[in-house]
Short mmCIF file of C-alpha atoms in Angstrom, two decimals:
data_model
loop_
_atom_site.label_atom_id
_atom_site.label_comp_id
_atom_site.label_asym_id
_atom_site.label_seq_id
_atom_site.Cartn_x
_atom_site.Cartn_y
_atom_site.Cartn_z
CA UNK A 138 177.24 63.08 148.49
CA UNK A 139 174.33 65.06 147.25
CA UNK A 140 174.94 66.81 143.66
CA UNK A 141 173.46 70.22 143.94
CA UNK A 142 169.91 70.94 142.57
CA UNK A 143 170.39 73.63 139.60
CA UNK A 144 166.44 74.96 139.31
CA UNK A 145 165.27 76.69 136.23
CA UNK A 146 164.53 79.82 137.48
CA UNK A 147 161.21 80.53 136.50
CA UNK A 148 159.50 84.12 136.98
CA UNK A 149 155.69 84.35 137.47
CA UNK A 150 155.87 87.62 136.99
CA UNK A 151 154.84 87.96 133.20
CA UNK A 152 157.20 90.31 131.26
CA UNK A 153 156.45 94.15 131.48
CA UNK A 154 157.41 95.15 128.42
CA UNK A 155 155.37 98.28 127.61
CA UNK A 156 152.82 97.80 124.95
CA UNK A 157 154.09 100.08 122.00
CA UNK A 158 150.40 102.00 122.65
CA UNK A 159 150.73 102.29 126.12
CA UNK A 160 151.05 105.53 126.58
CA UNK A 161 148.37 106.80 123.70
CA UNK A 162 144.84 107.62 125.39
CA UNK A 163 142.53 105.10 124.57
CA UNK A 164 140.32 106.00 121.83
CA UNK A 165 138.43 103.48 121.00
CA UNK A 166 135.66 103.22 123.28
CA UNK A 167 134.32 106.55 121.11
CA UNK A 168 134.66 104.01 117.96
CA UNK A 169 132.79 101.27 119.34
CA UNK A 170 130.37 103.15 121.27
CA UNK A 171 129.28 105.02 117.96
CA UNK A 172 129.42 101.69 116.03
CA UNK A 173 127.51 99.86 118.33
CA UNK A 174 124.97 102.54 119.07
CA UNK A 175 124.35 102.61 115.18
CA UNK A 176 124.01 98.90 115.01
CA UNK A 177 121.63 99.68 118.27
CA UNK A 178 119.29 101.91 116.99
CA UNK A 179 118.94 100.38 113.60
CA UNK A 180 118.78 96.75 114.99
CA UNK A 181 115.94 98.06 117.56
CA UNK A 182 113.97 99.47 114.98
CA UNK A 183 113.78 96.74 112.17
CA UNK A 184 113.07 94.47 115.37
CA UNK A 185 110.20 97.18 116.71
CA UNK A 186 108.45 97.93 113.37
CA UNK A 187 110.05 96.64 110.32
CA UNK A 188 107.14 98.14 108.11
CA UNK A 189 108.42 101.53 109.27
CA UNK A 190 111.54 101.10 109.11
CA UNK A 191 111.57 99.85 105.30
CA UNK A 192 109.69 103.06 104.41
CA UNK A 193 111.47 105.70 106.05
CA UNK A 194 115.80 104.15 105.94
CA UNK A 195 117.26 106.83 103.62
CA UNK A 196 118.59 103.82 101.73
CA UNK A 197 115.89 103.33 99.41
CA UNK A 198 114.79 99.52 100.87
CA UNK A 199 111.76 99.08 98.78
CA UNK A 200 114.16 99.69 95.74
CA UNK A 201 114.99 96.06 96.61
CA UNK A 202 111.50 95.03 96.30
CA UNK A 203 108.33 93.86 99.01
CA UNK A 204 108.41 94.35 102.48
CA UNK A 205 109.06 91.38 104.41
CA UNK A 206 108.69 91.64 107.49
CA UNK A 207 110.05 88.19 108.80
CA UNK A 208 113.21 88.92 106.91
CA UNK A 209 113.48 92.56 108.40
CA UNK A 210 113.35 91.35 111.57
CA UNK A 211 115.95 88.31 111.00
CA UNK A 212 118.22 90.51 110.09
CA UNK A 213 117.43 93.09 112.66
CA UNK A 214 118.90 90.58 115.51
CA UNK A 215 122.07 90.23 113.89
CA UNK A 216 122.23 94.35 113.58
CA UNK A 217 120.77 94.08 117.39
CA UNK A 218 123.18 91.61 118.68
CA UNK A 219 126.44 93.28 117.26
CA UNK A 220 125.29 96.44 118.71
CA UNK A 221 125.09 94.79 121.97
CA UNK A 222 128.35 93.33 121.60
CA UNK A 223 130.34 96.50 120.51
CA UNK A 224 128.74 98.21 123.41
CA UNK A 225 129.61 95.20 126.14
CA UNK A 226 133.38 95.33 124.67
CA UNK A 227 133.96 99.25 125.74
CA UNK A 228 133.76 97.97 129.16
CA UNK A 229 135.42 94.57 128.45
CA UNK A 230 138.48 94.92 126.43
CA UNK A 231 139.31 90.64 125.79
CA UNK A 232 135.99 91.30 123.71
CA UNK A 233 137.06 94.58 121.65
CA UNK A 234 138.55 92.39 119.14
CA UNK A 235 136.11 89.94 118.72
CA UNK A 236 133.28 92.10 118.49
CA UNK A 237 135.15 94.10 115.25
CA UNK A 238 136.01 90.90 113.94
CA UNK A 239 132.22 89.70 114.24
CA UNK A 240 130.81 93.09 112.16
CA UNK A 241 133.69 93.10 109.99
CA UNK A 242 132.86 89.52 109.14
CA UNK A 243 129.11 90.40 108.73
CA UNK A 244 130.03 93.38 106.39
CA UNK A 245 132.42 91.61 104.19
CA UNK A 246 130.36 88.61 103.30
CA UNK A 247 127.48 91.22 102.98
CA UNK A 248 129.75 93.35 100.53
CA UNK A 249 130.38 89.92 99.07
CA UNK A 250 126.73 89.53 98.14
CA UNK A 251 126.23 92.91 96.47
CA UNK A 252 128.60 91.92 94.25
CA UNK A 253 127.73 88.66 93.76
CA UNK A 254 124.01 90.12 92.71
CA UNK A 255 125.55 92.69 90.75
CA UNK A 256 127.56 90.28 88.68
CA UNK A 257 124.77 87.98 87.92
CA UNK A 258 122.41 90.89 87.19
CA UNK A 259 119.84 91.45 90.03
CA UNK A 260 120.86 94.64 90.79
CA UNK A 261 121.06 97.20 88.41
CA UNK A 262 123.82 97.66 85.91
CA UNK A 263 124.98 101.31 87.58
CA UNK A 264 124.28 100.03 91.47
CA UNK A 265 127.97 99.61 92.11
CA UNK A 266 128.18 103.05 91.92
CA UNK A 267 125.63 103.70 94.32
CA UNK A 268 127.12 100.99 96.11
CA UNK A 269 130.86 102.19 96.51
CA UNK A 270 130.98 104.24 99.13
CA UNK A 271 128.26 102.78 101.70
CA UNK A 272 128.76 98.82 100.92
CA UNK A 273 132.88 98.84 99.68
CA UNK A 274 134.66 101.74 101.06
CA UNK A 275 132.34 100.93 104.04
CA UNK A 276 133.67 97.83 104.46
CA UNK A 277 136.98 98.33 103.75
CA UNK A 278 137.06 101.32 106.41
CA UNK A 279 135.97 98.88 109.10
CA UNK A 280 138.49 96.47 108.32
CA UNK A 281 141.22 98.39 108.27
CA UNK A 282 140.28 99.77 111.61
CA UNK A 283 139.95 95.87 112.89
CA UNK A 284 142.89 95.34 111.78
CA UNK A 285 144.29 98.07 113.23
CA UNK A 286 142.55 97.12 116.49
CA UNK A 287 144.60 93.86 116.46
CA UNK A 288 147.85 94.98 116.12
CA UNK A 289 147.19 97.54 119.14
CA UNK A 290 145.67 94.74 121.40
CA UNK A 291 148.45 92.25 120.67
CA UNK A 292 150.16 93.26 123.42
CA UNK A 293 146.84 92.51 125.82
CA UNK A 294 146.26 89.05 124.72
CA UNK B 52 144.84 107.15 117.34
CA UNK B 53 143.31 111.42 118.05
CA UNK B 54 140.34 111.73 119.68
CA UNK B 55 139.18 114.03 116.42
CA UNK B 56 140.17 110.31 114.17
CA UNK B 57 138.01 108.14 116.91
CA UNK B 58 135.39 110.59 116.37
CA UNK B 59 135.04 110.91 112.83
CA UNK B 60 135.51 106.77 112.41
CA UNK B 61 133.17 106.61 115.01
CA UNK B 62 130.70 108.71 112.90
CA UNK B 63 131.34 106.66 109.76
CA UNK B 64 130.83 103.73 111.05
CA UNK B 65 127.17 104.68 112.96
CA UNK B 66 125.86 105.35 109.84
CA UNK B 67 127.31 102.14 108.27
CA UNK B 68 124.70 100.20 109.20
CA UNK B 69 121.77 102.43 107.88
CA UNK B 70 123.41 103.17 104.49
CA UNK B 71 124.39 99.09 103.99
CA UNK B 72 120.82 98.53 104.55
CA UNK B 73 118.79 98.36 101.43
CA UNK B 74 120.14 100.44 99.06
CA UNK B 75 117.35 100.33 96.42
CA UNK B 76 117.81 100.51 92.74
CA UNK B 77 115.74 104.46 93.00
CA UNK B 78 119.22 106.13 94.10
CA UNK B 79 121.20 104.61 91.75
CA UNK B 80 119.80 104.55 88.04
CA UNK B 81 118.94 108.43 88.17
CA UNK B 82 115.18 107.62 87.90
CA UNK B 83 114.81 104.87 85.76
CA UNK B 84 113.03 102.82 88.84
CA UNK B 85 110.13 105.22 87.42
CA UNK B 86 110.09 102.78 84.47
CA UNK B 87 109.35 100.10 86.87
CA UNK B 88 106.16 98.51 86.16
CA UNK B 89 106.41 95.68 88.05
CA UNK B 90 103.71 94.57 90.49
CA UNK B 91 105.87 93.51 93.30
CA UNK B 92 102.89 91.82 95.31
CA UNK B 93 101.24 89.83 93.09
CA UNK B 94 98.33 92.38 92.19
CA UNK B 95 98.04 94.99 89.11
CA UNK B 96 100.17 98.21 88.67
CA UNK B 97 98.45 101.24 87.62
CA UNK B 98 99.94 104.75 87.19
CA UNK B 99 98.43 107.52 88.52
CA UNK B 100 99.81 110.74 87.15
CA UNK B 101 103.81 109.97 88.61
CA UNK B 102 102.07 107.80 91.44
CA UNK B 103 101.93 103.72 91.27
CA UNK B 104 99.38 102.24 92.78
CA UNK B 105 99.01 98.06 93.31
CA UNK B 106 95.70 96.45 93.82
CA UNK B 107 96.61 92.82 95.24
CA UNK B 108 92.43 91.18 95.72
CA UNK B 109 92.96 88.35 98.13
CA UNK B 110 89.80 86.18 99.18
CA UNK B 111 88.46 88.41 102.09
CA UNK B 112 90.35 92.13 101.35
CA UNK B 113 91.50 94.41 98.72
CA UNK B 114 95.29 95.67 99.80
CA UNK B 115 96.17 98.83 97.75
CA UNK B 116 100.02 99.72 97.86
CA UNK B 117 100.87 103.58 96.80
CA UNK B 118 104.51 104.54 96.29
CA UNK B 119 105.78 108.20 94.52
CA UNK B 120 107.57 108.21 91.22
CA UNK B 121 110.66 105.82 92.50
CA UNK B 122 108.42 103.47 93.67
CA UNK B 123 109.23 104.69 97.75
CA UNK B 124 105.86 103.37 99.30
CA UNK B 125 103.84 106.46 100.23
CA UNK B 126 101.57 106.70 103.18
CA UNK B 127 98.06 108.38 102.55
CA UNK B 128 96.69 110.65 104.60
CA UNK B 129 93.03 108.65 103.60
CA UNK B 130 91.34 106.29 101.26
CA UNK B 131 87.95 105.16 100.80
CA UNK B 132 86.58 102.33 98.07
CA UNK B 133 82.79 102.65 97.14
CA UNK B 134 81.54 99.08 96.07
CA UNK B 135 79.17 99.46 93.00
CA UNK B 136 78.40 103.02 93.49
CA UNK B 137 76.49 101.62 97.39
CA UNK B 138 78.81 100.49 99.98
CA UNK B 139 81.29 102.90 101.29
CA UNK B 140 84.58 102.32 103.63
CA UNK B 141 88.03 103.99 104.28
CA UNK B 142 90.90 101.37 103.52
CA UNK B 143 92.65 101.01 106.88
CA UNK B 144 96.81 101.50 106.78
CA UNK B 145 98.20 98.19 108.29
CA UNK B 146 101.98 97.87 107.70
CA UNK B 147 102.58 99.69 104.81
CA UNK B 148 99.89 98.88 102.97
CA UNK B 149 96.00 100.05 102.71
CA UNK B 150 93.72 97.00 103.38
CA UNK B 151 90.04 96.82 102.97
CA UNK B 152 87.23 94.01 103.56
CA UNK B 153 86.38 92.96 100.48
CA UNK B 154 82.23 92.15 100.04
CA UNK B 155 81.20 89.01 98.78
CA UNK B 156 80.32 90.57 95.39
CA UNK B 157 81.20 93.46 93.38
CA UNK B 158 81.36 94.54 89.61
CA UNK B 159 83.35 97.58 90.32
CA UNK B 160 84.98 99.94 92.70
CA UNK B 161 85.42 103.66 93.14
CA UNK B 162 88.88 104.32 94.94
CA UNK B 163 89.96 107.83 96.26
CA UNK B 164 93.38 108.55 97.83
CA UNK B 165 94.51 111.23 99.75
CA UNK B 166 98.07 112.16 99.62
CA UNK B 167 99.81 114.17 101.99
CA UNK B 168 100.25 116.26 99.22
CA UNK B 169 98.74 116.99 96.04
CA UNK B 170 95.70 116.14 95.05
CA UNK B 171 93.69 113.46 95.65
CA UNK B 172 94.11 110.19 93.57
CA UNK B 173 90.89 109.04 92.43
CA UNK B 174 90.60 105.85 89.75
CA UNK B 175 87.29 103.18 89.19
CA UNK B 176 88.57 99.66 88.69
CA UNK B 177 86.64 96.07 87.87
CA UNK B 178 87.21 93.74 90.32
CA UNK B 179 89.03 90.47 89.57
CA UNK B 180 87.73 88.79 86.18
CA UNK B 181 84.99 91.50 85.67
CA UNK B 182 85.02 93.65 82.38
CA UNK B 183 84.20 97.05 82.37
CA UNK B 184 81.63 98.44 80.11
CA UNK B 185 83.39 101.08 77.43
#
């Protein structure tokens, strides 16, 4: 006497549930492609002509003291590379996430420095001020927009 | 999230990376990088009316950095060095910086400068270890 064979039913169909964003337009391919274009540009040029570049950024660079032009273009590949990556990600979406967390990462631990410099004195006594809106309220903007990135794409992962 | 929210985060965020970069002392003290004196290439300072100019004398050129009041490195339009009142030659701009061949010998040297505008920056210095007379 064979005993019946009770089978977990198992679906391969993966649940449907609509994503709570579903049925928003997407948006933020005109976030990343501004982002990434800005990280673009101003990667290209430290990497073309970092001598120019240090002279003419609104932002005052030789306030920070010599050109050099090694160091310009170090950091010009990371500017360069997350530009790259923000642009890629409009296209592929499993990289959206990844590429806010990278230049969220990179603008926290740079916020981090400022005020690491500022407490031990090499910047100026006022520079926070200067540095408030570009370097914290910067940062903080793009993290809260990562963040909100990863709630919205939980339901994609 | 609206299109007009994308847009304006968008726009925030392209100029993130310009504004994070630098960020010099000149914005933020309200001019007291004027009161920097500081030769930041290893040469000598000098003020020229509100203009600083550095005079870094390596073994084979003289490198002459100009910047405005703030210290913002300034691009001439020309510059020429006489050696000793003889030799004449315009300093070339390489980088951000003017560079000249320096001769094997010279008490002194007659600089001129020519801003882009104003008038033109003129100033006699001794070369390295050499006093000047008066």
């Amino acid at each position: 006497m064979t005993r019946p064979v009770h089978r977990k039913k198992t679906s391969r169909v993966p649940n449907f549930t609509p994503a709570p964003h579903a049925n928003t337009p997407d948006r933020w391919p005109i976030v990343l492609a501004l982002f990434g274009l800005g990280n673009l540009v101003n990667g290209a040029w430290m990497l073309a002509s970092p001598a120019h570049w240090y002279i003419h950024l609104p932002a005052n660079v030789p306030g920070t003291g010599p050109l050099n032009e090694h160091f310009v273009r170090d950091i010009g590949c990371i500017f360069f590379l997350l530009g790259v990556l923000l642009l890629v990600s409009i296209r592929r979406r499993e990289l959206r996430l990844a590429a806010m967390v990278a230049a969220s990462a990179y603008a926290t631990a740079h916020a981090l420095v400022h005020v690491f410099d500022s407490m031990r004195g090499l910047l100026a006594p006022g520079h926070w001020r200067f540095d408030l809106g570009p370097v914290y309220v910067g940062t903080l903007l793009l993290v809260a927009l990562t963040w909100r990135l990863a709630r919205e794409e939980r339901p994609y992962r | 999230m609206t299109r007009i929210g994308a847009l304006v985060a968008g726009a925030i965020l392209f100029a993130l990376p310009f504004v994070q970069s630098g960020l010099g002392d000149g914005h933020a003290d309200g001019g007291a990088s004027h009161m920097d004196h500081a030769a930041h290439h290893g040469g000598s300072l000098l003020m020229l009316g509100n203009h600083h100019l550095e005079v870094v004398e390596g073994m084979h050129t003289l490198e002459l950095y100009v910047s405005d009041a703030g210290r913002r490195p300034l691009r001439p339009d020309a510059a020429t060095v006489v050696f000793d009142g003889g030799e004449q030659q315009s300093l070339e701009w390489s980088g951000y910086r003017l560079v000249a061949r320096k001769p094997a010998h010279y008490e002194w040297a007659d600089y001129r400068i020519t801003l882009p505008d104003g008038p033109p920056l003129s100033i006699r210095l001794p070369a390295r270890g050499v006093t000047m007379p008066g």
